[in-house]
Coordinates of C-alpha atoms in Angstrom, one line a residue:
Chain S
M453 CA -20.8 6.8 -28.0
L454 CA -20.2 6.6 -32.3
K455 CA -20.6 4.1 -33.5
P456 CA -17.7 1.1 -34.9
V457 CA -15.4 2.6 -37.6
V458 CA -13.9 0.9 -40.2
L459 CA -10.0 2.7 -41.3
P460 CA -8.0 0.8 -44.3
K461 CA -4.9 0.2 -42.9
N462 CA -3.3 1.9 -46.3
A463 CA -4.8 5.2 -44.8
F464 CA -2.9 4.3 -41.0
K465 CA 0.1 6.7 -41.9
L466 CA -2.7 9.5 -41.2
F467 CA -4.4 8.4 -38.5
F468 CA -0.9 7.9 -37.4
Q469 CA -0.6 12.6 -38.1
S470 CA -3.5 12.9 -35.8
L471 CA -2.2 11.0 -33.2
K472 CA 0.7 12.8 -33.8
G473 CA -0.9 16.0 -33.7
L474 CA -2.5 15.9 -30.3
G475 CA 0.8 15.2 -28.4
T476 CA 3.9 12.5 -27.9
V477 CA 2.9 9.4 -29.5
Y478 CA 4.6 6.3 -27.4
A479 CA 4.6 2.3 -28.3
P480 CA 6.2 -0.4 -29.0
V481 CA 9.4 -0.9 -30.7
K482 CA 11.4 -3.9 -30.9
V483 CA 15.0 -3.2 -29.1
S484 CA 16.3 -6.7 -29.1
E485 CA 15.9 -9.6 -31.0
K486 CA 13.1 -11.4 -28.5
S487 CA 12.1 -7.5 -26.8
Y488 CA 9.9 -4.5 -27.2
S489 CA 9.8 -1.1 -25.2
F490 CA 7.1 1.8 -25.2
K491 CA 8.7 4.4 -26.4
E492 CA 8.2 7.5 -28.3
V493 CA 8.0 7.1 -32.6
H494 CA 7.4 9.8 -34.7
S495 CA 6.4 7.6 -37.6
P496 CA 4.6 4.7 -38.1
E497 CA 8.0 2.1 -39.8
E498 CA 8.9 2.5 -35.9
I499 CA 6.1 0.6 -34.7
A500 CA 6.4 -2.6 -34.0
F501 CA 2.8 -4.0 -34.5
E502 CA 3.5 -7.2 -33.8
A503 CA 4.8 -6.8 -30.3
L504 CA 2.8 -8.8 -27.7
R505 CA 4.1 -7.6 -24.1
T506 CA 6.4 -5.0 -23.7
I507 CA 9.1 -5.0 -20.7
L508 CA 7.2 -2.7 -18.6
P509 CA 3.8 -2.0 -18.7
P510 CA 2.7 1.5 -20.1
K511 CA 2.1 2.1 -16.2
K512 CA 5.0 4.3 -16.7
F513 CA 3.9 6.8 -19.3
F514 CA 0.9 7.7 -15.5
Y515 CA 3.5 6.2 -13.1
P516 CA 7.1 7.0 -13.9
Q517 CA 9.4 5.0 -11.9
E518 CA 10.6 7.9 -10.0
E519 CA 9.2 11.7 -9.4
T520 CA 9.0 14.2 -7.4
L521 CA 6.3 15.3 -4.9
I522 CA 7.3 18.1 -3.1
R523 CA 10.7 20.7 -3.6
Y524 CA 12.1 22.7 -0.2
K525 CA 14.0 25.9 0.1
N526 CA 14.3 28.0 1.9
G527 CA 12.2 26.9 5.0
D528 CA 10.1 26.3 3.0
F529 CA 7.9 24.1 0.7
E530 CA 5.7 23.2 -2.3
E531 CA 4.3 20.8 -4.6
V532 CA 5.4 20.0 -8.5
Q533 CA 3.4 19.7 -10.4
P534 CA 4.0 17.0 -13.0
E535 CA 5.0 17.9 -16.1
K536 CA 2.4 20.2 -18.4
K537 CA 2.8 17.0 -21.7
F538 CA 0.2 15.4 -23.3
Q539 CA 1.5 11.8 -23.8
V540 CA -0.3 9.3 -26.4
I541 CA 0.3 5.3 -25.9
F542 CA -0.7 3.5 -28.9
G543 CA -0.7 -0.4 -29.0
V544 CA -1.8 -0.7 -25.7
H545 CA -3.6 -4.7 -26.0
P546 CA -6.0 -5.9 -23.5
C547 CA -4.5 -7.0 -20.7
D548 CA -2.4 -3.7 -19.8
L549 CA -6.2 -1.4 -20.5
A550 CA -7.2 -3.1 -17.8
S551 CA -4.3 -2.7 -15.2
L552 CA -5.2 1.2 -16.6
G553 CA -8.4 0.0 -15.6
I554 CA -7.2 -1.2 -11.5
L555 CA -4.5 1.7 -11.3
D556 CA -6.7 4.3 -12.5
T557 CA -9.4 2.6 -9.7
I558 CA -6.3 2.4 -6.9
F559 CA -5.5 6.2 -7.8
S560 CA -8.1 8.1 -7.9
S561 CA -9.8 6.5 -3.9
E562 CA -9.9 9.3 -1.7
P563 CA -7.3 10.7 -0.8
A564 CA -6.6 11.0 -5.0
D565 CA -3.3 10.6 -6.1
S566 CA -2.9 13.9 -8.0
H567 CA -0.2 13.2 -10.0
Y568 CA -1.1 9.7 -11.6
L569 CA -4.2 11.1 -12.2
K570 CA -3.3 15.1 -13.4
R571 CA -0.9 12.7 -16.3
R572 CA -3.6 10.4 -17.2
E573 CA -5.9 13.1 -18.0
Q574 CA -3.7 14.7 -20.6
S575 CA -3.3 11.1 -22.3
L576 CA -5.3 9.7 -24.8
L577 CA -4.6 6.3 -24.9
V578 CA -4.9 3.8 -28.2
G579 CA -5.4 -0.4 -27.6
L580 CA -4.7 -2.9 -30.1
S581 CA -5.5 -6.5 -30.6
C582 CA -3.7 -9.3 -30.2
M583 CA -2.9 -12.7 -30.2
P584 CA -2.1 -14.7 -27.3
D585 CA 1.0 -16.5 -26.6
K586 CA 2.4 -19.8 -24.4
H587 CA 2.5 -17.6 -21.7
C588 CA -1.2 -15.3 -22.0
F589 CA -3.8 -15.8 -19.9
C590 CA -5.4 -12.5 -19.7
N591 CA -9.2 -15.1 -20.6
A592 CA -8.6 -16.5 -16.6
M593 CA -7.8 -12.8 -15.6
N594 CA -11.8 -11.4 -17.5
A595 CA -8.9 -8.9 -18.9
D596 CA -9.2 -10.4 -21.8
T597 CA -11.6 -7.5 -24.0
A598 CA -11.4 -3.4 -24.3
G599 CA -12.2 -2.4 -20.7
S600 CA -13.1 0.2 -19.8
A601 CA -9.5 2.0 -19.7
Y602 CA -9.2 3.1 -23.4
D603 CA -10.4 6.3 -26.0
L604 CA -10.1 4.0 -29.2
F605 CA -9.6 0.2 -29.3
L606 CA -8.2 -1.0 -32.8
T607 CA -9.0 -5.1 -33.6
D608 CA -6.5 -6.1 -36.7
T609 CA -9.3 -7.6 -39.2
G610 CA -7.0 -8.1 -42.0
E611 CA -7.1 -5.8 -44.8
E612 CA -8.4 -2.6 -41.6
Y613 CA -9.2 -1.9 -38.3
F614 CA -11.9 -2.0 -37.1
I615 CA -12.6 0.7 -34.1
E616 CA -14.2 1.6 -30.9
I617 CA -14.9 3.9 -29.7
R618 CA -15.1 4.7 -26.4
S619 CA -14.4 9.2 -25.0
A620 CA -15.1 12.3 -26.5
K621 CA -11.2 12.1 -27.0
G622 CA -12.2 9.3 -28.9
V623 CA -14.6 10.8 -30.8
E624 CA -13.1 14.2 -32.0
L625 CA -10.1 12.5 -33.0
I626 CA -12.4 10.2 -35.1
K627 CA -14.2 12.7 -37.1
S628 CA -10.7 14.7 -38.1
L629 CA -10.4 11.5 -39.8
A630 CA -13.7 11.8 -41.2
E631 CA -12.5 11.1 -44.9
K632 CA -10.5 8.1 -44.6
V633 CA -12.8 6.1 -42.1
S634 CA -16.2 4.0 -42.7
D635 CA -18.4 3.2 -40.8
A636 CA -18.6 -0.9 -40.2
N637 CA -20.8 -2.3 -41.9
P638 CA -21.8 -6.6 -41.3
E639 CA -19.7 -7.6 -43.1
N640 CA -17.1 -5.0 -40.5
H641 CA -18.9 -6.7 -37.3
E642 CA -18.3 -10.1 -38.7
A643 CA -14.7 -9.7 -39.6
Y644 CA -14.7 -8.8 -36.2
K645 CA -15.9 -11.4 -34.6
E646 CA -13.9 -13.7 -35.6
F647 CA -11.1 -12.3 -35.1
W648 CA -12.7 -11.7 -31.4
K649 CA -12.9 -15.8 -31.8
K650 CA -10.4 -17.0 -33.4
R651 CA -8.0 -14.9 -30.7
E652 CA -10.2 -16.7 -28.3
A653 CA -9.5 -20.2 -29.9
A654 CA -5.9 -18.8 -29.5
F655 CA -5.4 -19.6 -25.5
S656 CA -3.9 -22.3 -24.2
H657 CA -3.6 -22.0 -20.3
G658 CA -7.1 -24.1 -19.8
L659 CA -6.1 -22.7 -16.4
E660 CA -9.7 -22.2 -13.9
T661 CA -10.2 -19.2 -11.3
E662 CA -13.1 -19.6 -10.0
N663 CA -11.9 -20.6 -6.7
L664 CA -8.8 -18.4 -6.4
R665 CA -9.9 -16.8 -3.2
S666 CA -10.4 -19.6 -0.9
L667 CA -7.3 -21.7 -2.6
L668 CA -5.4 -19.1 -1.6
D669 CA -6.5 -18.7 2.1
L670 CA -6.5 -23.1 2.0
E671 CA -3.3 -23.9 0.2
W672 CA -1.4 -21.4 2.6
E673 CA 0.7 -23.4 4.4
N674 CA 1.6 -25.1 0.8
Q675 CA 5.0 -26.8 0.7
I676 CA 5.5 -25.3 -3.4
W677 CA 5.7 -21.7 -1.5
D678 CA 9.1 -23.4 -0.1
E679 CA 10.4 -24.5 -2.6
M680 CA 10.1 -21.8 -4.6
G681 CA 11.0 -19.4 -2.1
K682 CA 14.6 -21.6 -2.6
R683 CA 14.9 -20.7 -5.8
C684 CA 13.4 -17.4 -5.6
L685 CA 16.1 -14.4 -5.6
S686 CA 15.1 -11.5 -4.4
C687 CA 15.8 -9.5 -7.3
G688 CA 12.1 -8.8 -7.3
N689 CA 11.6 -8.2 -10.7
C690 CA 8.6 -9.0 -11.1
T691 CA 6.9 -6.0 -9.7
P692 CA 7.8 -3.3 -11.9
V693 CA 7.0 -5.4 -15.2
C694 CA 3.7 -6.4 -13.8
P695 CA 0.9 -3.8 -14.6
T696 CA -0.5 -3.2 -11.3
C697 CA 2.1 -3.7 -9.0
Y698 CA 2.3 0.2 -7.2
C699 CA 4.3 0.1 -4.6
F700 CA 6.1 2.7 -3.6
D701 CA 8.7 4.1 -0.9
L702 CA 8.9 8.1 0.3
V703 CA 12.2 9.6 0.5
D704 CA 13.9 12.7 0.1
I705 CA 16.6 14.0 -2.2
A706 CA 19.0 16.6 -0.3
G707 CA 21.1 18.9 -1.8
L708 CA 24.6 19.5 -1.4
N709 CA 24.0 22.0 0.6
A710 CA 20.8 20.1 2.6
K711 CA 19.3 23.6 2.9
E712 CA 16.9 22.4 -0.1
G713 CA 16.4 19.1 -1.9
E714 CA 13.5 16.9 -3.2
R715 CA 10.6 14.7 -2.0
V716 CA 10.5 12.4 -4.1
R717 CA 8.5 8.9 -4.8
Q718 CA 9.9 5.6 -6.3
W719 CA 8.4 2.2 -7.3
D720 CA 9.3 0.0 -4.9
S721 CA 9.3 -4.3 -4.4
C722 CA 7.3 -6.1 -1.7
Q723 CA 9.5 -8.7 -3.3
F724 CA 12.6 -6.6 -1.4
V725 CA 13.5 -8.6 1.8
G726 CA 12.9 -4.8 4.2
F727 CA 9.0 -4.5 3.0
A728 CA 7.2 -5.7 5.0
Q729 CA 10.5 -4.5 8.3
V730 CA 8.8 -2.5 11.4
N731 CA 10.7 -1.0 14.1
G732 CA 13.1 -2.8 16.6
D733 CA 14.4 -4.9 13.4
F734 CA 11.0 -6.7 13.4
N735 CA 10.0 -8.5 9.5
F736 CA 6.5 -9.8 9.1
R737 CA 7.6 -11.4 5.7
A738 CA 11.6 -12.2 6.2
T739 CA 12.1 -14.9 4.2
P740 CA 11.3 -15.2 -0.1
A741 CA 8.8 -18.2 1.1
D742 CA 7.2 -15.6 2.9
R743 CA 6.9 -12.6 0.5
L744 CA 6.1 -15.0 -3.1
K745 CA 2.8 -16.2 -1.2
F746 CA 2.2 -12.9 -0.4
W747 CA 2.3 -12.0 -4.1
Y748 CA 0.2 -14.5 -4.9
R749 CA -2.4 -13.4 -2.7
H750 CA -2.3 -10.0 -3.7
K751 CA -2.3 -11.1 -7.4
L752 CA -5.1 -13.5 -6.8
H753 CA -7.0 -12.1 -4.1
G754 CA -5.2 -9.3 -2.2
F755 CA -7.7 -6.9 -3.1
D756 CA -10.8 -9.0 -3.3
D757 CA -11.3 -7.3 -0.4
A758 CA -10.1 -4.0 -0.2
Y759 CA -11.8 -3.0 -4.0
G760 CA -13.9 -6.2 -5.7
F761 CA -10.9 -7.1 -7.4
K762 CA -8.9 -8.7 -8.8
T763 CA -4.8 -7.5 -9.7
C764 CA -3.5 -9.8 -11.9
V765 CA -4.6 -9.6 -15.4
G766 CA -2.8 -12.0 -17.1
C767 CA -0.1 -10.6 -19.3
G768 CA 3.0 -13.3 -18.2
R769 CA 5.5 -10.3 -17.7
C770 CA 6.3 -11.8 -14.1
T771 CA 6.9 -15.4 -15.6
E772 CA 8.7 -14.5 -19.0
S773 CA 11.2 -12.4 -16.9
C774 CA 11.7 -14.3 -13.7
P775 CA 15.6 -14.9 -13.6
A776 CA 15.2 -18.8 -11.6
G777 CA 12.5 -19.7 -14.0
I778 CA 10.0 -19.9 -10.5
D779 CA 6.8 -17.7 -11.6
D780 CA 4.8 -19.7 -13.5
I781 CA 1.7 -18.1 -12.2
V782 CA 0.0 -20.6 -14.1
Q783 CA 1.6 -24.1 -13.3
V784 CA 1.4 -22.6 -9.2
V785 CA -1.9 -22.0 -9.1
K786 CA -3.0 -25.6 -11.0
I787 CA -0.5 -27.2 -8.5
L788 CA -2.0 -25.6 -6.0
Q789 CA -5.7 -27.3 -7.0
G790 CA -4.4 -30.0 -6.8
K791 CA -4.4 -30.4 -11.0
K792 CA -1.2 -31.0 -11.4
E793 CA 1.8 -32.6 -10.1
N794 CA 4.3 -30.9 -8.2
K795 CA 7.2 -33.0 -8.6
H796 CA 10.0 -31.0 -6.6
Y797 CA 8.6 -27.9 -8.5
E798 CA 9.3 -27.8 -12.1
P799 CA 7.2 -24.9 -14.2
Chain W
M171 CA -7.9 19.7 -12.3
N172 CA -7.6 21.0 -9.2
L173 CA -6.8 18.7 -7.5
K174 CA -3.3 18.1 -4.3
S175 CA -1.0 16.4 -3.3
P176 CA -2.5 14.3 -1.1
F177 CA 1.2 14.0 0.2
L178 CA 1.9 17.8 0.9
P179 CA 2.1 18.6 4.9
Q180 CA 1.0 20.7 7.8
K181 CA 3.9 22.9 8.3
S182 CA 4.2 23.1 12.0
V183 CA 6.5 24.6 14.5
I184 CA 8.0 22.5 17.4
R185 CA 6.8 24.7 20.9
S186 CA 8.7 22.0 23.1
V187 CA 11.1 19.7 24.0
V188 CA 10.1 17.2 27.5
P189 CA 13.1 14.8 27.7
M190 CA 11.8 11.9 29.4
T191 CA 14.3 8.9 29.3
H192 CA 18.0 9.8 27.3
D193 CA 15.9 8.4 23.6
N194 CA 12.5 9.4 24.3
Y195 CA 11.2 13.0 24.6
L196 CA 7.6 14.3 23.7
F197 CA 7.5 16.9 21.8
E198 CA 4.9 18.8 21.1
F199 CA 4.0 20.7 18.1
R200 CA 1.6 24.1 17.2
D201 CA -1.3 23.3 15.5
S202 CA -2.4 26.8 14.3
V203 CA -5.2 26.0 12.2
G204 CA -6.8 23.2 14.3
H205 CA -5.6 20.4 11.8
F206 CA -4.9 17.8 14.0
A207 CA -8.4 18.8 15.9
S208 CA -10.6 16.1 14.8
C209 CA -7.7 13.1 16.5
K210 CA -8.9 10.1 17.9
P211 CA -7.4 8.1 20.4
G212 CA -4.9 5.0 18.2
Q213 CA -4.7 7.2 15.3
F214 CA -1.2 8.4 13.8
V215 CA 0.7 11.5 11.8
E216 CA 3.2 11.0 9.5
L217 CA 6.2 13.2 10.6
W218 CA 8.4 15.1 7.8
V219 CA 12.2 16.4 8.7
P220 CA 13.0 17.9 5.2
G221 CA 16.5 16.8 3.4
V222 CA 15.6 13.2 6.4
G223 CA 13.0 11.6 5.2
E224 CA 9.2 11.1 7.2
A225 CA 7.9 8.9 10.3
P226 CA 4.7 7.7 11.3
I227 CA 4.3 8.5 14.5
S228 CA 1.1 7.4 17.3
V229 CA -0.6 10.7 18.7
C230 CA 0.0 10.2 22.5
S231 CA -2.8 12.7 24.4
G232 CA -6.5 11.8 24.6
S233 CA -7.6 15.8 22.9
I234 CA -5.8 18.2 21.2
D235 CA -6.7 21.9 22.2
G236 CA -3.8 23.7 19.4
N237 CA -1.4 21.6 20.1
L238 CA -0.4 18.7 19.4
Q239 CA 1.7 15.6 21.6
L240 CA 4.2 13.8 20.2
L241 CA 6.4 10.9 22.0
I242 CA 9.5 10.1 19.8
R243 CA 12.0 7.6 20.4
K244 CA 14.9 8.1 18.8
V245 CA 15.3 5.5 16.8
G246 CA 15.8 6.5 12.8
R247 CA 17.1 8.3 10.9
V248 CA 13.8 10.8 11.2
T249 CA 13.4 10.1 15.0
S250 CA 17.1 11.0 15.3
A251 CA 17.1 14.0 12.8
L252 CA 14.7 15.2 15.1
F253 CA 16.1 14.8 18.1
D254 CA 18.5 17.5 16.6
M255 CA 15.6 20.3 16.9
Q256 CA 14.6 22.5 19.4
E257 CA 11.4 25.1 20.0
G258 CA 11.1 27.6 17.5
D259 CA 12.1 24.4 14.3
W260 CA 10.0 23.3 11.9
V261 CA 9.0 19.6 10.5
G262 CA 6.2 18.6 8.0
L263 CA 2.5 17.0 9.5
R264 CA 0.0 14.9 7.6
G265 CA -3.0 13.3 9.3
P266 CA -4.4 12.2 11.1
Y267 CA -4.8 8.9 10.4
G268 CA -6.4 6.0 10.7
Q269 CA -9.1 4.7 13.0
G270 CA -8.5 4.5 16.5
F271 CA -9.9 3.2 19.6
P272 CA -13.5 2.6 19.2
V273 CA -14.3 4.8 22.3
E274 CA -17.7 4.6 21.1
K275 CA -18.0 0.4 21.4
Y276 CA -16.4 1.4 25.1
K277 CA -19.4 3.3 26.1
G278 CA -21.0 1.4 29.1
K279 CA -18.2 -1.1 29.3
D280 CA -15.3 -2.1 31.5
V281 CA -11.3 -1.7 29.5
C282 CA -8.9 -2.9 30.0
M283 CA -5.3 -1.0 28.4
V284 CA -2.7 -3.3 28.2
A285 CA 0.3 -1.4 26.3
G286 CA 4.6 -2.6 26.3
G287 CA 7.6 -0.2 26.1
L288 CA 6.6 2.8 23.4
G289 CA 2.8 1.0 23.3
V290 CA 2.6 3.4 25.9
A291 CA 2.4 6.3 23.6
P292 CA -0.5 5.8 21.7
M293 CA -2.1 3.9 25.3
R294 CA -1.9 7.0 26.8
S295 CA -4.8 8.8 23.9
L296 CA -6.7 6.5 24.8
W297 CA -6.4 6.7 29.0
Q298 CA -6.6 10.2 28.8
Y299 CA -9.7 10.4 26.8
I300 CA -11.3 7.8 28.6
L301 CA -10.5 9.5 31.8
D302 CA -12.2 13.2 31.0
H303 CA -14.9 11.0 29.8
R304 CA -14.6 8.8 33.4
E305 CA -18.7 8.7 33.9
D306 CA -19.5 6.7 30.3
Y307 CA -17.0 3.9 30.9
G308 CA -17.1 1.2 33.7
N309 CA -13.8 -0.7 35.2
L310 CA -10.7 0.1 34.2
I311 CA -7.4 -2.0 33.9
L312 CA -4.1 -0.3 32.4
I313 CA -1.1 -2.6 32.7
Y314 CA 1.9 -1.0 31.4
G315 CA 5.0 -3.3 31.2
M316 CA 9.3 -1.9 30.2
R317 CA 11.9 -4.1 29.8
H318 CA 14.1 -2.2 32.3
S319 CA 12.6 0.0 34.4
I320 CA 15.0 3.2 34.2
D321 CA 12.7 3.2 30.6
L322 CA 9.6 4.0 32.1
L323 CA 7.9 6.9 30.3
F324 CA 5.0 9.5 31.9
R325 CA 6.5 9.0 35.4
A326 CA 5.0 12.0 36.6
E327 CA 1.2 11.3 35.0
F328 CA 1.0 7.4 36.1
K329 CA 2.3 9.0 39.6
Q330 CA -1.0 10.7 39.5
L331 CA -3.1 7.2 37.6
L332 CA -1.2 5.3 40.9
R333 CA -3.3 8.0 42.9
R334 CA -6.3 7.9 41.4
H335 CA -9.0 5.1 43.3
D336 CA -10.8 4.7 39.6
I337 CA -8.3 3.2 37.8
D338 CA -6.9 0.3 38.5
V339 CA -2.7 0.1 38.0
F340 CA -0.2 -2.4 37.2
I341 CA 3.8 -1.1 36.0
A342 CA 6.0 -4.0 35.5
A343 CA 9.8 -4.4 34.5
E344 CA 11.5 -7.4 33.7
E345 CA 14.6 -6.1 35.3
I346 CA 14.2 -3.5 38.2
V347 CA 17.9 -0.7 37.0
G348 CA 18.3 3.0 37.4
P349 CA 16.1 4.5 40.1
D350 CA 12.8 3.3 41.6
L351 CA 11.2 6.2 42.3
P352 CA 8.5 5.8 45.1
P353 CA 6.3 5.9 45.6
M354 CA 6.6 3.8 41.5
S355 CA 5.8 0.8 43.1
V356 CA 7.6 -0.8 39.3
Q357 CA 6.8 -5.0 39.6
L358 CA 9.3 -7.2 38.4
G359 CA 7.7 -9.2 35.4
R360 CA 5.3 -9.0 32.4
V361 CA 2.4 -7.5 30.7
T362 CA 1.5 -11.3 31.0
D363 CA 2.2 -11.9 34.4
M364 CA 0.5 -8.3 35.5
V365 CA -2.3 -9.3 33.4
R366 CA -3.1 -12.7 35.4
L367 CA -2.6 -10.7 38.7
S368 CA -5.7 -8.5 37.5
A369 CA -9.0 -8.4 37.1
V370 CA -9.8 -9.1 33.6
D371 CA -12.8 -11.1 32.6
A372 CA -15.1 -11.8 29.4
G373 CA -16.8 -8.5 30.1
Y374 CA -13.3 -6.2 29.3
E375 CA -12.8 -4.6 26.1
V376 CA -9.5 -5.1 26.1
A377 CA -7.1 -2.6 23.9
I378 CA -4.0 -3.7 23.6
C379 CA -0.7 -1.9 21.8
G380 CA 3.0 -2.9 22.7
P381 CA 5.5 -3.9 19.8
P382 CA 5.5 -6.9 17.3
V383 CA 6.5 -10.2 19.8
M384 CA 4.1 -9.1 22.4
Y385 CA 0.9 -9.4 21.0
K386 CA 0.4 -14.2 21.0
Y387 CA 1.6 -14.2 24.3
V388 CA -1.1 -11.5 25.9
V389 CA -3.7 -12.8 24.1
Q390 CA -3.1 -16.2 24.8
E391 CA -3.4 -15.0 29.0
L392 CA -6.6 -13.2 28.1
E393 CA -7.7 -16.4 25.9
K394 CA -7.2 -18.4 29.3
K395 CA -9.1 -15.1 31.4
S396 CA -11.9 -16.3 28.5
V397 CA -12.0 -12.6 26.9
P398 CA -13.9 -13.0 23.7
D399 CA -11.4 -12.5 20.4
S400 CA -14.6 -9.5 20.2
R401 CA -13.2 -8.0 22.7
I402 CA -9.4 -7.8 21.7
W403 CA -8.3 -5.1 20.6
L404 CA -5.0 -5.0 18.9
S405 CA -3.1 -1.5 17.1
L406 CA -1.3 -3.6 14.7
E407 CA 3.1 -1.7 14.2
R408 CA 3.2 -1.8 10.7
H409 CA 5.4 0.6 8.5
M410 CA 2.9 3.5 7.5
K411 CA 4.5 4.7 5.5
C412 CA 2.1 6.7 3.3
G413 CA -0.8 6.9 5.5
I414 CA -3.7 6.9 3.3
G415 CA -4.1 3.4 1.8
K416 CA -1.8 3.7 -1.4
C417 CA 2.3 2.6 -1.0
G418 CA 1.2 -1.1 0.2
H419 CA 3.6 -1.5 3.1
C420 CA 1.6 -2.0 5.9
F421 CA -0.7 -3.4 3.7
I422 CA -2.3 -7.5 5.5
G423 CA -4.7 -10.1 4.1
G424 CA -6.8 -8.4 2.7
E425 CA -6.1 -4.4 4.4
F426 CA -4.5 -1.2 4.5
T427 CA -3.3 -1.0 7.6
C428 CA -3.3 2.5 8.2
K429 CA -6.7 3.2 6.9
E430 CA -8.7 0.1 8.0
G431 CA -6.2 -0.1 11.0
P432 CA -4.2 0.3 12.5
V433 CA -6.6 -0.9 15.3
F434 CA -8.3 -4.2 14.4
Q435 CA -10.9 -6.8 16.3
L436 CA -8.9 -9.6 16.9
S437 CA -12.1 -11.7 15.4
E438 CA -11.4 -9.6 12.3
L439 CA -7.8 -10.9 11.8
R440 CA -7.9 -14.7 12.3
M441 CA -8.6 -15.1 9.3
L442 CA -5.6 -12.7 8.1
P443 CA -2.5 -14.8 7.3
E444 CA 1.0 -12.7 9.0
V445 CA -0.7 -10.9 11.2
I446 CA 0.8 -11.4 14.6
E447 CA 3.6 -13.9 13.6
C448 CA 7.0 -12.0 13.5
E449 CA 10.0 -13.1 12.8
G450 CA 13.5 -11.3 14.3
G451 CA 13.4 -8.3 16.8
A452 CA 16.0 -7.6 20.0
H453 CA 14.9 -10.7 22.4

């Protein structure tokens, strides 16, 4: 592995050109007063470096909202391959990198998901450091450092970027910039450490997570679920914005002549009423409260058994995007822990 | 990367269609490449009707020898489309998926099989397998309950089973409707009544498959008979949309029903929420 290097900010344009040389570059772009979205960018000026969380997480590049898996025609069918296209995702924060690491594990577990993995293979992830706001709790979920899913990770140390290199693709790219980057010196290392110390101190949530596993089991009948259920709209907003939610439906979309059509995968949500419904109209999660607590359990405990990790990375998107204003994981967990009083649940 | 999509099915031609009741047909599919030869009792496949969709269907015969039998009830879009198809038409099949009934663990033991309604289809794969290997197993009890006697499936096969001396067969219907062909001895009652009547005791391994509402009551009866949780095996009904532990629809507690199940040991399930309790249904 290459030693970390330093790129002066005034050379970022060249760095960006190298990224563009690899394929289509996507980065956070400001799309309204308060929101950001990963979009294709053609120049560094378009990038919103200040963006904290985008509306949708970067999973959309590897696991699109809708994709065709199989096409059938005239009594036969064939697999549809994902488009051959190299994607560079710039500005991915630690929580989102952690989430991609989680999705990598899930989609590569047997039988592996060829569509996701092919898209991941044709990609380069460039991470970028960030400063938490009041909804961030990635540090409580062990998702506050670069993790394993990146190729390059940029820490903003003021005048320059301190770049960690993790993959062969990352090494190649840095080599092509040899004239502009320099090996990180002790001073750069100091600035790097300084930044991460400052960042650690900036978290304000005060969430403790060591007992989540038993907490979610023991508090399964806590009245907070019913109180939240009464206000939950079952809109399902919390799931597409979640960087690790990946549940899907498989549907056939037939052509007008019914002789040809496609088998399509679409994002689904466990918050929709029919998600756990089976034949005979039996529903294992019939009420919004049932579905909400299922989702909480799944995020904070659910994959401990199946994969050995939790699937919440503390990005705060669900809290920010909940139209009912109830989906505040930090506050809910504190109430379950008895560290905060539940006065008819008001986060 | 040369990975193939796990969602690609195997093209399978319908070999025969045998109506069992007006809305339950037994379909036989040609398995020319032996794709399903390794099927175990209690496993399931994903059946695809192009242009309509996929549905998870339990394997319903004890051994697959060139042909795969699936008992299908016309309930949804996929099954309705299938009922419009005929011999020679093709569908897509993926699988087999899941862990079936632990027939190896049952070896040398007494086995009680409890089926309710359409649960008789997966249960058929188990009793056929066990009867094919009869000498490996002890006493056998087979309980089959349904709402109306006219819905009785595998009538001819049950006639044969009732004549055997090496398996105790109990058939119950909540209502006797339509022809009760002698010598079919259909009793008035529910599966739970039959469990009570049967000789099942703490020494039996009990396999259960039926509509979701049934489990709670059957388990209560078995508790009265002192059957321990570790000997009760439930085939859980969930909508396994992908069959490979990805889509999330069948996730309960910490496990994917399609991968770890659909057959679970009750002692494993006791710690998990939302396994047996459900709402709705036609009851």
